[in-house]
C-alpha positions as protocol buffer text, in pm:
chain_id: "A"
residue {
  index: 1
  type: MET
  ca { x: 14956 y: -2794 z: -8563 }
}
residue {
  index: 2
  type: ASN
  ca { x: 14955 y: -2670 z: -8935 }
}
residue {
  index: 3
  type: ILE
  ca { x: 15278 y: -2638 z: -9150 }
}
residue {
  index: 4
  type: PHE
  ca { x: 15271 y: -2249 z: -9131 }
}
residue {
  index: 5
  type: LYS
  ca { x: 15244 y: -2248 z: -8741 }
}
residue {
  index: 6
  type: SER
  ca { x: 15532 y: -2501 z: -8724 }
}
residue {
  index: 7
  type: LEU
  ca { x: 15742 y: -2305 z: -8939 }
}
residue {
  index: 8
  type: GLY
  ca { x: 15674 y: -1997 z: -8718 }
}
residue {
  index: 9
  type: PHE
  ca { x: 15760 y: -2210 z: -8399 }
}
residue {
  index: 10
  type: GLY
  ca { x: 16061 y: -2337 z: -8553 }
}
residue {
  index: 11
  type: ILE
  ca { x: 16199 y: -1980 z: -8653 }
}
residue {
  index: 12
  type: SER
  ca { x: 16099 y: -1858 z: -8312 }
}
residue {
  index: 13
  type: MET
  ca { x: 16289 y: -2140 z: -8150 }
}
residue {
  index: 14
  type: GLY
  ca { x: 16585 y: -2088 z: -8368 }
}
residue {
  index: 15
  type: CYS
  ca { x: 16594 y: -1711 z: -8300 }
}
residue {
  index: 16
  type: THR
  ca { x: 16557 y: -1763 z: -7917 }
}
residue {
  index: 17
  type: VAL
  ca { x: 16840 y: -2015 z: -7894 }
}
residue {
  index: 18
  type: PHE
  ca { x: 17058 y: -1794 z: -8103 }
}
residue {
  index: 19
  type: VAL
  ca { x: 17003 y: -1493 z: -7874 }
}
residue {
  index: 20
  type: THR
  ca { x: 17034 y: -1694 z: -7559 }
}
residue {
  index: 21
  type: VAL
  ca { x: 17356 y: -1844 z: -7669 }
}
residue {
  index: 22
  type: ASN
  ca { x: 17508 y: -1538 z: -7761 }
}
residue {
  index: 23
  type: LEU
  ca { x: 17411 y: -1359 z: -7447 }
}
residue {
  index: 24
  type: ILE
  ca { x: 17566 y: -1620 z: -7242 }
}
residue {
  index: 25
  type: GLY
  ca { x: 17861 y: -1605 z: -7462 }
}
residue {
  index: 26
  type: TYR
  ca { x: 17886 y: -1240 z: -7422 }
}
residue {
  index: 27
  type: TRP
  ca { x: 17853 y: -1276 z: -7036 }
}
residue {
  index: 28
  type: ILE
  ca { x: 18150 y: -1517 z: -7025 }
}
residue {
  index: 29
  type: LYS
  ca { x: 18375 y: -1374 z: -7297 }
}
residue {
  index: 30
  type: GLY
  ca { x: 18252 y: -1040 z: -7348 }
}
residue {
  index: 31
  type: ASP
  ca { x: 18297 y: -849 z: -7689 }
}
residue {
  index: 32
  type: LEU
  ca { x: 18541 y: -1118 z: -7820 }
}
residue {
  index: 33
  type: PHE
  ca { x: 18256 y: -1365 z: -7835 }
}
residue {
  index: 34
  type: LEU
  ca { x: 18036 y: -1119 z: -8025 }
}
residue {
  index: 35
  type: ASP
  ca { x: 18295 y: -1037 z: -8272 }
}
residue {
  index: 36
  type: ALA
  ca { x: 18305 y: -1371 z: -8439 }
}
residue {
  index: 37
  type: VAL
  ca { x: 17920 y: -1371 z: -8469 }
}
residue {
  index: 38
  type: MET
  ca { x: 17889 y: -1019 z: -8583 }
}
residue {
  index: 39
  type: ALA
  ca { x: 18149 y: -1083 z: -8876 }
}
residue {
  index: 40
  type: THR
  ca { x: 17890 y: -1332 z: -9016 }
}
residue {
  index: 41
  type: PHE
  ca { x: 17588 y: -1215 z: -8862 }
}
residue {
  index: 42
  type: PRO
  ca { x: 17337 y: -1277 z: -9152 }
}
residue {
  index: 43
  type: GLN
  ca { x: 17467 y: -1635 z: -9171 }
}
residue {
  index: 44
  type: GLN
  ca { x: 17456 y: -1707 z: -8807 }
}
residue {
  index: 45
  type: VAL
  ca { x: 17092 y: -1598 z: -8796 }
}
residue {
  index: 46
  type: LEU
  ca { x: 16996 y: -1805 z: -9094 }
}
residue {
  index: 47
  type: GLY
  ca { x: 17172 y: -2103 z: -8963 }
}
residue {
  index: 48
  type: SER
  ca { x: 16991 y: -2072 z: -8624 }
}
residue {
  index: 49
  type: ILE
  ca { x: 16654 y: -2036 z: -8809 }
}
residue {
  index: 50
  type: ILE
  ca { x: 16753 y: -2358 z: -9033 }
}
residue {
  index: 51
  type: VAL
  ca { x: 16828 y: -2551 z: -8719 }
}
residue {
  index: 52
  type: GLY
  ca { x: 16511 y: -2425 z: -8543 }
}
residue {
  index: 53
  type: ILE
  ca { x: 16297 y: -2548 z: -8844 }
}
residue {
  index: 54
  type: ALA
  ca { x: 16491 y: -2862 z: -8861 }
}
residue {
  index: 55
  type: CYS
  ca { x: 16400 y: -2949 z: -8516 }
}
residue {
  index: 56
  type: ILE
  ca { x: 16025 y: -2865 z: -8554 }
}
residue {
  index: 57
  type: LEU
  ca { x: 15922 y: -2999 z: -8901 }
}
residue {
  index: 58
  type: PRO
  ca { x: 16037 y: -3366 z: -8873 }
}
residue {
  index: 59
  type: SER
  ca { x: 15773 y: -3388 z: -8568 }
}
residue {
  index: 60
  type: TYR
  ca { x: 15523 y: -3448 z: -8868 }
}
residue {
  index: 61
  type: ILE
  ca { x: 15675 y: -3790 z: -8902 }
}
residue {
  index: 62
  type: TYR
  ca { x: 15470 y: -3884 z: -8582 }
}
residue {
  index: 63
  type: ARG
  ca { x: 15165 y: -3876 z: -8824 }
}
residue {
  index: 64
  type: ILE
  ca { x: 15303 y: -4168 z: -9009 }
}
residue {
  index: 65
  type: GLU
  ca { x: 15111 y: -4449 z: -8840 }
}
residue {
  index: 66
  type: ARG
  ca { x: 15281 y: -4729 z: -9015 }
}
residue {
  index: 67
  type: LEU
  ca { x: 15606 y: -4650 z: -8813 }
}
residue {
  index: 68
  type: THR
  ca { x: 15664 y: -4746 z: -8457 }
}
residue {
  index: 69
  type: PHE
  ca { x: 15712 y: -4490 z: -8205 }
}
residue {
  index: 70
  type: LEU
  ca { x: 16066 y: -4587 z: -8184 }
}
residue {
  index: 71
  type: GLN
  ca { x: 16105 y: -4533 z: -8559 }
}
residue {
  index: 72
  type: GLN
  ca { x: 15928 y: -4207 z: -8569 }
}
residue {
  index: 73
  type: SER
  ca { x: 16158 y: -4085 z: -8284 }
}
residue {
  index: 74
  type: ALA
  ca { x: 16469 y: -4204 z: -8443 }
}
residue {
  index: 75
  type: CYS
  ca { x: 16392 y: -4031 z: -8779 }
}
residue {
  index: 76
  type: HIS
  ca { x: 16291 y: -3712 z: -8590 }
}
residue {
  index: 77
  type: PHE
  ca { x: 16627 y: -3712 z: -8401 }
}
residue {
  index: 78
  type: PHE
  ca { x: 16847 y: -3794 z: -8672 }
}
residue {
  index: 79
  type: ILE
  ca { x: 16704 y: -3549 z: -8917 }
}
residue {
  index: 80
  type: ALA
  ca { x: 16726 y: -3274 z: -8637 }
}
residue {
  index: 81
  type: ILE
  ca { x: 17069 y: -3353 z: -8537 }
}
residue {
  index: 82
  type: GLY
  ca { x: 17193 y: -3421 z: -8878 }
}
residue {
  index: 83
  type: ILE
  ca { x: 17097 y: -3075 z: -8991 }
}
residue {
  index: 84
  type: PHE
  ca { x: 17232 y: -2922 z: -8682 }
}
residue {
  index: 85
  type: ILE
  ca { x: 17585 y: -3093 z: -8747 }
}
residue {
  index: 86
  type: VAL
  ca { x: 17607 y: -2963 z: -9110 }
}
residue {
  index: 87
  type: VAL
  ca { x: 17514 y: -2621 z: -9019 }
}
residue {
  index: 88
  type: ALA
  ca { x: 17742 y: -2620 z: -8692 }
}
residue {
  index: 89
  type: PHE
  ca { x: 18029 y: -2732 z: -8883 }
}
residue {
  index: 90
  type: SER
  ca { x: 17961 y: -2497 z: -9194 }
}
residue {
  index: 91
  type: LEU
  ca { x: 17929 y: -2196 z: -8928 }
}
residue {
  index: 92
  type: LYS
  ca { x: 18200 y: -2292 z: -8721 }
}
residue {
  index: 93
  type: TRP
  ca { x: 17971 y: -2343 z: -8404 }
}
residue {
  index: 94
  type: ILE
  ca { x: 18192 y: -2646 z: -8327 }
}
residue {
  index: 95
  type: PRO
  ca { x: 18577 y: -2590 z: -8347 }
}
residue {
  index: 96
  type: THR
  ca { x: 18771 y: -2853 z: -8535 }
}
residue {
  index: 97
  type: PHE
  ca { x: 19125 y: -2785 z: -8426 }
}
residue {
  index: 98
  type: SER
  ca { x: 19098 y: -3061 z: -8136 }
}
residue {
  index: 99
  type: ILE
  ca { x: 18933 y: -3385 z: -8201 }
}
residue {
  index: 100
  type: LYS
  ca { x: 18854 y: -3420 z: -7834 }
}
residue {
  index: 101
  type: LEU
  ca { x: 18685 y: -3094 z: -7826 }
}
residue {
  index: 102
  type: THR
  ca { x: 18507 y: -3152 z: -8134 }
}
residue {
  index: 103
  type: ILE
  ca { x: 18369 y: -3500 z: -8003 }
}
residue {
  index: 104
  type: LEU
  ca { x: 18294 y: -3347 z: -7659 }
}
residue {
  index: 105
  type: LEU
  ca { x: 18090 y: -3064 z: -7802 }
}
residue {
  index: 106
  type: LEU
  ca { x: 17906 y: -3313 z: -8032 }
}
residue {
  index: 107
  type: LEU
  ca { x: 17823 y: -3526 z: -7743 }
}
residue {
  index: 108
  type: PHE
  ca { x: 17706 y: -3224 z: -7557 }
}
residue {
  index: 109
  type: ASN
  ca { x: 17481 y: -3112 z: -7852 }
}
residue {
  index: 110
  type: VAL
  ca { x: 17354 y: -3456 z: -7865 }
}
residue {
  index: 111
  type: LEU
  ca { x: 17268 y: -3435 z: -7489 }
}
residue {
  index: 112
  type: ILE
  ca { x: 17081 y: -3113 z: -7531 }
}
residue {
  index: 113
  type: PHE
  ca { x: 16881 y: -3259 z: -7815 }
}
residue {
  index: 114
  type: THR
  ca { x: 16774 y: -3567 z: -7618 }
}
residue {
  index: 115
  type: PHE
  ca { x: 16694 y: -3341 z: -7310 }
}
residue {
  index: 116
  type: VAL
  ca { x: 16464 y: -3116 z: -7525 }
}
residue {
  index: 117
  type: TRP
  ca { x: 16298 y: -3422 z: -7693 }
}
residue {
  index: 118
  type: LEU
  ca { x: 16236 y: -3578 z: -7360 }
}
residue {
  index: 119
  type: LEU
  ca { x: 16075 y: -3253 z: -7241 }
}
residue {
  index: 120
  type: PHE
  ca { x: 15846 y: -3253 z: -7548 }
}
residue {
  index: 121
  type: TYR
  ca { x: 15792 y: -3631 z: -7491 }
}
residue {
  index: 122
  type: PHE
  ca { x: 15675 y: -3591 z: -7129 }
}
residue {
  index: 123
  type: TYR
  ca { x: 15465 y: -3297 z: -7218 }
}
residue {
  index: 124
  type: SER
  ca { x: 15276 y: -3507 z: -7476 }
}
residue {
  index: 125
  type: GLN
  ca { x: 15240 y: -3798 z: -7260 }
}
residue {
  index: 126
  type: THR
  ca { x: 15085 y: -3548 z: -6991 }
}
residue {
  index: 127
  type: GLU
  ca { x: 14867 y: -3408 z: -7275 }
}
residue {
  index: 128
  type: VAL
  ca { x: 14728 y: -3746 z: -7369 }
}
residue {
  index: 129
  type: LYS
  ca { x: 14667 y: -3850 z: -7027 }
}
residue {
  index: 130
  type: LYS
  ca { x: 14452 y: -3506 z: -6981 }
}
residue {
  index: 131
  type: MET
  ca { x: 14262 y: -3637 z: -7309 }
}
residue {
  index: 132
  type: LYS
  ca { x: 14204 y: -3975 z: -7203 }
}
residue {
  index: 133
  type: LYS
  ca { x: 14059 y: -3869 z: -6873 }
}
residue {
  index: 134
  type: LYS
  ca { x: 13815 y: -3617 z: -7039 }
}
residue {
  index: 135
  type: ILE
  ca { x: 13713 y: -3906 z: -7291 }
}
residue {
  index: 136
  type: ILE
  ca { x: 13654 y: -4130 z: -6990 }
}
residue {
  index: 137
  type: GLU
  ca { x: 13461 y: -3853 z: -6803 }
}
residue {
  index: 138
  type: HIS
  ca { x: 13251 y: -3768 z: -7108 }
}
residue {
  index: 139
  type: THR
  ca { x: 13186 y: -4138 z: -7173 }
}
residue {
  index: 140
  type: ASP
  ca { x: 13084 y: -4209 z: -6808 }
}
residue {
  index: 141
  type: SER
  ca { x: 12847 y: -3900 z: -6813 }
}
residue {
  index: 142
  type: SER
  ca { x: 12685 y: -4012 z: -7149 }
}
residue {
  index: 143
  type: ASN
  ca { x: 12636 y: -4361 z: -7007 }
}
residue {
  index: 144
  type: ASN
  ca { x: 12471 y: -4236 z: -6689 }
}
residue {
  index: 145
  type: GLN
  ca { x: 12215 y: -4027 z: -6875 }
}
C-alpha cells in the first residue's frame, strides 16, 4: 500500500470511529453527549483523523527488516497509543477528575488497540498462508511440466 492510500485509510478509519463513538454516545446520553462534541467539533474531527493516521502510518515500520517482529510491533503500538493518549487528553476524551476512571479508560483503550492490532495480525497471517499455498502450487505445477 502506498503512503497516499495509507493516509486515506487512516483518515477514513478516524472518521468512522468518530461517527461510531458519537452515535453510541448519543444513543446512551442523548443530546447531552453531542453538546460537548459540537462545542469543539472541528478539533474533535481533526483529533480523530490524527489518531486514525497515527494507527495506520506506523505500519510502515514492518518494512524495516533489521527489526524483529516484536520490535516492529512494539514500535507500531507505542507510536499509535502514544499519539492517541496525547490527543485524548488534549480533547478531553478521557476525563481527569478521577484517577481511577482515568486509569480504567486508558486500560480500556489499550485493550481496544490490542484487539484491533490482533485482528490485523491474524488477517495478515491468513494472507501469508494463502500466498505460501499459491507459491507451492505454482512451484509444483512448474516442476510437473
